[in-house]
PDB file of C-alpha atoms in Angstrom:
ATOM      1  CA  UNK A   1       0.000   0.000   0.000  1.00 30.00           C
ATOM      2  CA  UNK A   2       1.506   3.312  -1.072  1.00 33.00           C
ATOM      3  CA  UNK A   3       1.931   5.894   1.669  1.00 36.00           C
ATOM      4  CA  UNK A   4       1.586   9.501   0.468  1.00 37.00           C
ATOM      5  CA  UNK A   5       3.935  12.147   1.755  1.00 38.00           C
ATOM      6  CA  UNK A   6       2.015  15.434   1.696  1.00 44.00           C
ATOM      7  CA  UNK A   7      -0.385  16.385   4.486  1.00 46.00           C
ATOM      8  CA  UNK A   8      -3.266  16.658   2.026  1.00 42.00           C
ATOM      9  CA  UNK A   9      -2.586  13.255   0.509  1.00 50.00           C
ATOM     10  CA  UNK A  10      -2.248  11.684   3.958  1.00 54.00           C
ATOM     11  CA  UNK A  11      -5.644  13.052   4.943  1.00 57.00           C
ATOM     12  CA  UNK A  12      -7.254  11.761   1.767  1.00 56.00           C
ATOM     13  CA  UNK A  13      -5.641   8.382   2.194  1.00 84.00           C
ATOM     14  CA  UNK A  14      -6.825   8.099   5.776  1.00 84.00           C
ATOM     15  CA  UNK A  15     -10.346   9.055   4.747  1.00 86.00           C
ATOM     16  CA  UNK A  16     -10.386   6.475   1.967  1.00 89.00           C
ATOM     17  CA  UNK A  17      -8.972   3.807   4.250  1.00 90.00           C
ATOM     18  CA  UNK A  18     -11.607   4.514   6.899  1.00 92.00           C
ATOM     19  CA  UNK A  19     -14.382   4.225   4.331  1.00 92.00           C
ATOM     20  CA  UNK A  20     -13.040   0.908   3.060  1.00 92.00           C
ATOM     21  CA  UNK A  21     -12.529  -0.552   6.525  1.00 94.00           C
ATOM     22  CA  UNK A  22     -15.932   0.585   7.786  1.00 95.00           C
ATOM     23  CA  UNK A  23     -17.572  -0.906   4.693  1.00 95.00           C
ATOM     24  CA  UNK A  24     -15.897  -4.242   5.407  1.00 95.00           C
ATOM     25  CA  UNK A  25     -17.050  -4.135   9.023  1.00 95.00           C
ATOM     26  CA  UNK A  26     -20.598  -3.392   7.877  1.00 95.00           C
ATOM     27  CA  UNK A  27     -20.668  -6.797   6.181  1.00 95.00           C
ATOM     28  CA  UNK A  28     -19.996  -8.698   9.416  1.00 95.00           C
ATOM     29  CA  UNK A  29     -22.946 -10.836  10.469  1.00 95.00           C
ATOM     30  CA  UNK A  30     -24.179 -10.984  14.073  1.00 95.00           C
ATOM     31  CA  UNK A  31     -22.804 -14.531  14.256  1.00 95.00           C
ATOM     32  CA  UNK A  32     -19.332 -13.438  13.213  1.00 95.00           C
ATOM     33  CA  UNK A  33     -19.420 -10.517  15.620  1.00 96.00           C
ATOM     34  CA  UNK A  34     -20.380 -12.844  18.476  1.00 95.00           C
ATOM     35  CA  UNK A  35     -17.525 -15.179  17.537  1.00 96.00           C
ATOM     36  CA  UNK A  36     -15.145 -12.224  17.408  1.00 96.00           C
ATOM     37  CA  UNK A  37     -16.214 -11.178  20.912  1.00 96.00           C
ATOM     38  CA  UNK A  38     -15.505 -14.649  22.278  1.00 96.00           C
ATOM     39  CA  UNK A  39     -12.145 -14.816  20.503  1.00 96.00           C
ATOM     40  CA  UNK A  40     -11.184 -11.383  21.731  1.00 97.00           C
ATOM     41  CA  UNK A  41     -11.955 -12.209  25.351  1.00 97.00           C
ATOM     42  CA  UNK A  42     -10.052 -15.488  25.159  1.00 96.00           C
ATOM     43  CA  UNK A  43      -6.942 -13.924  23.648  1.00 97.00           C
ATOM     44  CA  UNK A  44      -6.799 -10.875  25.883  1.00 97.00           C
ATOM     45  CA  UNK A  45      -7.394 -12.842  29.079  1.00 97.00           C
ATOM     46  CA  UNK A  46      -4.640 -15.292  28.134  1.00 97.00           C
ATOM     47  CA  UNK A  47      -1.992 -12.574  27.985  1.00 97.00           C
ATOM     48  CA  UNK A  48       0.382 -12.582  30.998  1.00 97.00           C
ATOM     49  CA  UNK A  49       0.336  -8.786  31.206  1.00 96.00           C
ATOM     50  CA  UNK A  50      -3.460  -8.848  31.480  1.00 97.00           C
ATOM     51  CA  UNK A  51      -3.461 -11.786  33.905  1.00 95.00           C
ATOM     52  CA  UNK A  52      -1.301  -9.756  36.294  1.00 95.00           C
ATOM     53  CA  UNK A  53      -3.118  -6.458  35.812  1.00 97.00           C
ATOM     54  CA  UNK A  54      -4.978  -4.753  38.619  1.00 98.00           C
ATOM     55  CA  UNK A  55      -6.367  -1.965  36.418  1.00 98.00           C
ATOM     56  CA  UNK A  56      -7.216  -2.225  32.724  1.00 98.00           C
ATOM     57  CA  UNK A  57      -8.396   0.696  30.600  1.00 98.00           C
ATOM     58  CA  UNK A  58     -10.915  -0.674  28.114  1.00 98.00           C
ATOM     59  CA  UNK A  59     -13.826   0.748  26.126  1.00 97.00           C
ATOM     60  CA  UNK A  60     -17.430  -0.043  25.257  1.00 97.00           C
ATOM     61  CA  UNK A  61     -17.528  -1.365  21.703  1.00 96.00           C
ATOM     62  CA  UNK A  62     -19.967   0.276  19.317  1.00 93.00           C
ATOM     63  CA  UNK A  63     -21.476  -0.811  16.037  1.00 92.00           C
ATOM     64  CA  UNK A  64     -19.365  -3.468  14.341  1.00 95.00           C
ATOM     65  CA  UNK A  65     -16.242  -2.975  16.418  1.00 96.00           C
ATOM     66  CA  UNK A  66     -14.813  -6.163  17.944  1.00 96.00           C
ATOM     67  CA  UNK A  67     -17.246  -6.694  20.853  1.00 97.00           C
ATOM     68  CA  UNK A  68     -15.746  -5.960  24.263  1.00 97.00           C
ATOM     69  CA  UNK A  69     -18.713  -6.808  26.495  1.00 96.00           C
ATOM     70  CA  UNK A  70     -17.669 -10.383  27.285  1.00 97.00           C
ATOM     71  CA  UNK A  71     -14.087  -9.296  27.925  1.00 98.00           C
ATOM     72  CA  UNK A  72     -15.087  -6.469  30.238  1.00 98.00           C
ATOM     73  CA  UNK A  73     -17.389  -8.757  32.227  1.00 97.00           C
ATOM     74  CA  UNK A  74     -14.638 -11.369  32.585  1.00 98.00           C
ATOM     75  CA  UNK A  75     -12.141  -8.774  33.789  1.00 98.00           C
ATOM     76  CA  UNK A  76     -14.587  -7.456  36.380  1.00 98.00           C
ATOM     77  CA  UNK A  77     -15.315 -10.998  37.572  1.00 97.00           C
ATOM     78  CA  UNK A  78     -11.578 -11.405  38.225  1.00 96.00           C
ATOM     79  CA  UNK A  79     -11.619  -8.343  40.447  1.00 97.00           C
ATOM     80  CA  UNK A  80      -9.853  -6.150  37.900  1.00 98.00           C
ATOM     81  CA  UNK A  81     -10.596  -2.437  38.066  1.00 98.00           C
ATOM     82  CA  UNK A  82     -11.830  -1.660  34.538  1.00 98.00           C
ATOM     83  CA  UNK A  83     -11.730   1.952  33.384  1.00 98.00           C
ATOM     84  CA  UNK A  84     -13.884   3.226  30.533  1.00 98.00           C
ATOM     85  CA  UNK A  85     -13.438   6.441  28.546  1.00 97.00           C
ATOM     86  CA  UNK A  86     -15.776   9.409  28.785  1.00 97.00           C
ATOM     87  CA  UNK A  87     -15.672  11.590  25.674  1.00 95.00           C
ATOM     88  CA  UNK A  88     -15.303  15.258  26.602  1.00 95.00           C
ATOM     89  CA  UNK A  89     -16.504  18.262  24.556  1.00 94.00           C
ATOM     90  CA  UNK A  90     -12.930  19.044  23.470  1.00 94.00           C
ATOM     91  CA  UNK A  91     -12.439  15.512  22.154  1.00 93.00           C
ATOM     92  CA  UNK A  92     -10.191  14.428  25.012  1.00 96.00           C
ATOM     93  CA  UNK A  93     -10.991  11.494  27.312  1.00 97.00           C
ATOM     94  CA  UNK A  94     -11.893  11.401  30.971  1.00 97.00           C
ATOM     95  CA  UNK A  95     -12.255   8.006  32.660  1.00 98.00           C
ATOM     96  CA  UNK A  96     -14.688   6.272  35.006  1.00 97.00           C
ATOM     97  CA  UNK A  97     -15.013   2.822  36.534  1.00 97.00           C
ATOM     98  CA  UNK A  98     -16.864   0.136  34.584  1.00 97.00           C
ATOM     99  CA  UNK A  99     -19.747  -1.055  36.757  1.00 94.00           C
ATOM    100  CA  UNK A 100     -21.467  -3.095  34.066  1.00 93.00           C
ATOM    101  CA  UNK A 101     -23.678  -2.373  31.090  1.00 91.00           C
ATOM    102  CA  UNK A 102     -26.674  -1.447  33.225  1.00 90.00           C
ATOM    103  CA  UNK A 103     -24.772   1.575  34.555  1.00 91.00           C
ATOM    104  CA  UNK A 104     -23.890   2.977  31.122  1.00 93.00           C
ATOM    105  CA  UNK A 105     -25.479   6.097  29.671  1.00 93.00           C
ATOM    106  CA  UNK A 106     -25.329   7.692  26.237  1.00 92.00           C
ATOM    107  CA  UNK A 107     -22.637  10.338  26.001  1.00 88.00           C
ATOM    108  CA  UNK A 108     -21.525  12.524  23.115  1.00 88.00           C
ATOM    109  CA  UNK A 109     -22.457  11.129  19.690  1.00 83.00           C
ATOM    110  CA  UNK A 110     -24.487   8.440  21.470  1.00 85.00           C
ATOM    111  CA  UNK A 111     -21.362   6.646  22.712  1.00 89.00           C
ATOM    112  CA  UNK A 112     -22.077   4.585  25.825  1.00 91.00           C
ATOM    113  CA  UNK A 113     -20.064   5.561  28.878  1.00 94.00           C
ATOM    114  CA  UNK A 114     -20.276   5.365  32.675  1.00 94.00           C
ATOM    115  CA  UNK A 115     -22.480   7.938  34.357  1.00 90.00           C
ATOM    116  CA  UNK A 116     -19.683   8.681  36.819  1.00 84.00           C
ATOM    117  CA  UNK A 117     -17.989   9.539  38.996  1.00 94.00           C
ATOM    118  CA  UNK A 118     -15.341  10.757  36.585  1.00 95.00           C
ATOM    119  CA  UNK A 119     -11.759  10.177  37.651  1.00 97.00           C
ATOM    120  CA  UNK A 120      -9.917  12.742  35.545  1.00 97.00           C
ATOM    121  CA  UNK A 121      -8.007  12.660  32.289  1.00 97.00           C
ATOM    122  CA  UNK A 122      -4.910  11.363  34.042  1.00 97.00           C
ATOM    123  CA  UNK A 123      -6.612   8.225  35.387  1.00 98.00           C
ATOM    124  CA  UNK A 124      -5.420   6.237  32.368  1.00 98.00           C
ATOM    125  CA  UNK A 125      -1.853   6.677  33.656  1.00 98.00           C
ATOM    126  CA  UNK A 126      -2.689   4.214  36.457  1.00 97.00           C
ATOM    127  CA  UNK A 127      -3.729   1.392  34.112  1.00 98.00           C
ATOM    128  CA  UNK A 128      -1.503  -1.658  33.813  1.00 98.00           C
ATOM    129  CA  UNK A 129      -2.837  -2.386  30.313  1.00 98.00           C
ATOM    130  CA  UNK A 130      -4.689  -0.096  27.892  1.00 98.00           C
ATOM    131  CA  UNK A 131      -7.057  -1.528  25.268  1.00 98.00           C
ATOM    132  CA  UNK A 132      -7.466   0.785  22.305  1.00 98.00           C
ATOM    133  CA  UNK A 133     -10.097   0.871  19.546  1.00 97.00           C
ATOM    134  CA  UNK A 134      -8.746   0.992  16.000  1.00 96.00           C
ATOM    135  CA  UNK A 135      -9.847   0.521  12.423  1.00 96.00           C
ATOM    136  CA  UNK A 136      -6.412  -0.758  11.410  1.00 94.00           C
ATOM    137  CA  UNK A 137      -2.831  -1.054  12.608  1.00 94.00           C
ATOM    138  CA  UNK A 138       0.359  -1.218  10.590  1.00 92.00           C
ATOM    139  CA  UNK A 139       3.096  -3.773  11.048  1.00 90.00           C
ATOM    140  CA  UNK A 140       5.003  -1.159  13.070  1.00 91.00           C
ATOM    141  CA  UNK A 141       2.093  -0.266  15.362  1.00 93.00           C
ATOM    142  CA  UNK A 142       0.820   2.850  13.574  1.00 93.00           C
ATOM    143  CA  UNK A 143      -2.874   3.061  14.462  1.00 94.00           C
ATOM    144  CA  UNK A 144      -5.725   4.302  12.304  1.00 93.00           C
ATOM    145  CA  UNK A 145      -8.669   5.490  14.377  1.00 90.00           C
ATOM    146  CA  UNK A 146     -11.903   7.171  13.373  1.00 87.00           C
ATOM    147  CA  UNK A 147     -10.302  10.579  13.065  1.00 82.00           C
ATOM    148  CA  UNK A 148     -11.378  12.294  16.277  1.00 87.00           C
ATOM    149  CA  UNK A 149      -7.927  12.208  17.851  1.00 89.00           C
ATOM    150  CA  UNK A 150      -9.191  11.256  21.317  1.00 95.00           C
ATOM    151  CA  UNK A 151      -6.689   8.457  21.852  1.00 95.00           C
ATOM    152  CA  UNK A 152      -3.862  10.505  20.364  1.00 93.00           C
ATOM    153  CA  UNK A 153      -4.555  12.898  23.251  1.00 95.00           C
ATOM    154  CA  UNK A 154      -4.945  10.177  25.880  1.00 96.00           C
ATOM    155  CA  UNK A 155      -2.153   7.737  25.024  1.00 96.00           C
ATOM    156  CA  UNK A 156       0.736  10.135  25.773  1.00 96.00           C
ATOM    157  CA  UNK A 157      -0.439  10.008  29.402  1.00 97.00           C
ATOM    158  CA  UNK A 158       0.239   6.258  29.529  1.00 97.00           C
ATOM    159  CA  UNK A 159       3.646   5.568  31.115  1.00 97.00           C
ATOM    160  CA  UNK A 160       6.363   4.071  28.973  1.00 94.00           C
ATOM    161  CA  UNK A 161       6.356   0.274  29.149  1.00 95.00           C
ATOM    162  CA  UNK A 162       2.604  -0.095  29.729  1.00 98.00           C
ATOM    163  CA  UNK A 163       1.101  -2.295  26.976  1.00 97.00           C
ATOM    164  CA  UNK A 164      -1.293  -0.499  24.640  1.00 98.00           C
ATOM    165  CA  UNK A 165      -3.242  -3.074  22.641  1.00 98.00           C
ATOM    166  CA  UNK A 166      -5.351  -2.294  19.581  1.00 97.00           C
ATOM    167  CA  UNK A 167      -8.351  -4.600  19.121  1.00 98.00           C
ATOM    168  CA  UNK A 168      -9.037  -5.516  15.501  1.00 97.00           C
ATOM    169  CA  UNK A 169     -11.016  -7.685  13.129  1.00 97.00           C
ATOM    170  CA  UNK A 170      -9.531  -9.915  10.455  1.00 93.00           C
ATOM    171  CA  UNK A 171      -7.801  -8.109   7.622  1.00 92.00           C
ATOM    172  CA  UNK A 172      -7.125  -4.954   9.613  1.00 95.00           C
ATOM    173  CA  UNK A 173      -3.381  -5.417  10.132  1.00 93.00           C
ATOM    174  CA  UNK A 174      -1.807  -3.665   7.137  1.00 90.00           C
ATOM    175  CA  UNK A 175       1.777  -3.503   5.994  1.00 86.00           C
ATOM    176  CA  UNK A 176       1.835   0.291   6.284  1.00 84.00           C
ATOM    177  CA  UNK A 177      -0.443   3.187   7.153  1.00 87.00           C
ATOM    178  CA  UNK A 178      -0.173   6.933   6.636  1.00 81.00           C
ATOM    179  CA  UNK A 179       0.650   8.777   9.831  1.00 79.00           C
ATOM    180  CA  UNK A 180       1.004  12.308  11.134  1.00 78.00           C
ATOM    181  CA  UNK A 181       3.228  13.723  13.867  1.00 77.00           C
ATOM    182  CA  UNK A 182       0.439  13.622  16.437  1.00 77.00           C
ATOM    183  CA  UNK A 183      -0.404   9.948  15.793  1.00 80.00           C
ATOM    184  CA  UNK A 184       0.526   7.678  18.715  1.00 89.00           C
ATOM    185  CA  UNK A 185       1.485   4.089  17.933  1.00 91.00           C
ATOM    186  CA  UNK A 186       0.339   1.076  19.945  1.00 96.00           C
ATOM    187  CA  UNK A 187       2.695  -1.521  21.338  1.00 96.00           C
ATOM    188  CA  UNK A 188       0.741  -4.562  20.091  1.00 96.00           C
ATOM    189  CA  UNK A 189      -2.579  -5.663  18.672  1.00 97.00           C
ATOM    190  CA  UNK A 190      -5.016  -8.542  18.858  1.00 97.00           C
ATOM    191  CA  UNK A 191      -7.069  -9.844  15.944  1.00 96.00           C
ATOM    192  CA  UNK A 192     -10.495 -11.092  16.985  1.00 95.00           C
ATOM    193  CA  UNK A 193     -11.038 -14.359  15.164  1.00 91.00           C
ATOM    194  CA  UNK A 194     -14.507 -14.775  13.698  1.00 84.00           C
ATOM    195  CA  UNK A 195     -13.460 -17.677  11.476  1.00 69.00           C
ATOM    196  CA  UNK A 196     -10.562 -20.114  11.209  1.00 45.00           C
ATOM    197  CA  UNK A 197      -7.203 -19.033   9.877  1.00 40.00           C
ATOM    198  CA  UNK A 198      -6.478 -15.789  11.685  1.00 39.00           C
ATOM    199  CA  UNK A 199      -2.945 -14.997  12.686  1.00 36.00           C
ATOM    200  CA  UNK A 200      -1.926 -12.535  15.381  1.00 38.00           C
ATOM    201  CA  UNK A 201       1.532 -11.408  16.538  1.00 36.00           C
TER     202      UNK A 201
END
């Protein structure tokens, strides 16, 4: 995949990539999404860094994102403190404790989030593992999000050495991705398997 060099071309490329990736996600059936949610939970919970974590920053999946509900429930059942993002008016992220789906309310753009109490933008710095939504990731960890920049604001608050894991569907690990100076890479990624034959790093 050719990576453009000018700022304008990078923006166009990102827009085109998002459209293509969202179109592919739109074709996922409920059965494949359910399988992806099970696969995601199994893989994340099997990681040693997650097994030893006391606090995990996660997120509530929306639409055809890899489903995180099963994973979040399993983490809470282990006694893990699960943090969820709260989208602020300036596009940055606050954080609040995950107390289950019944406690979630619709935030900005209809995104589900905890009602509170909010813990502050810096709460993510106390997570032992950070799970990050993404539309795609490159082989070097460059992440393509939805374009709002929320995680590019939040991830610099995560201490060096803390795993940041992008959660993906099949076909969303690309050889290269366009990136800008403000883009923050992830340290690893997990591909949610909805059918046989997936490979993850």
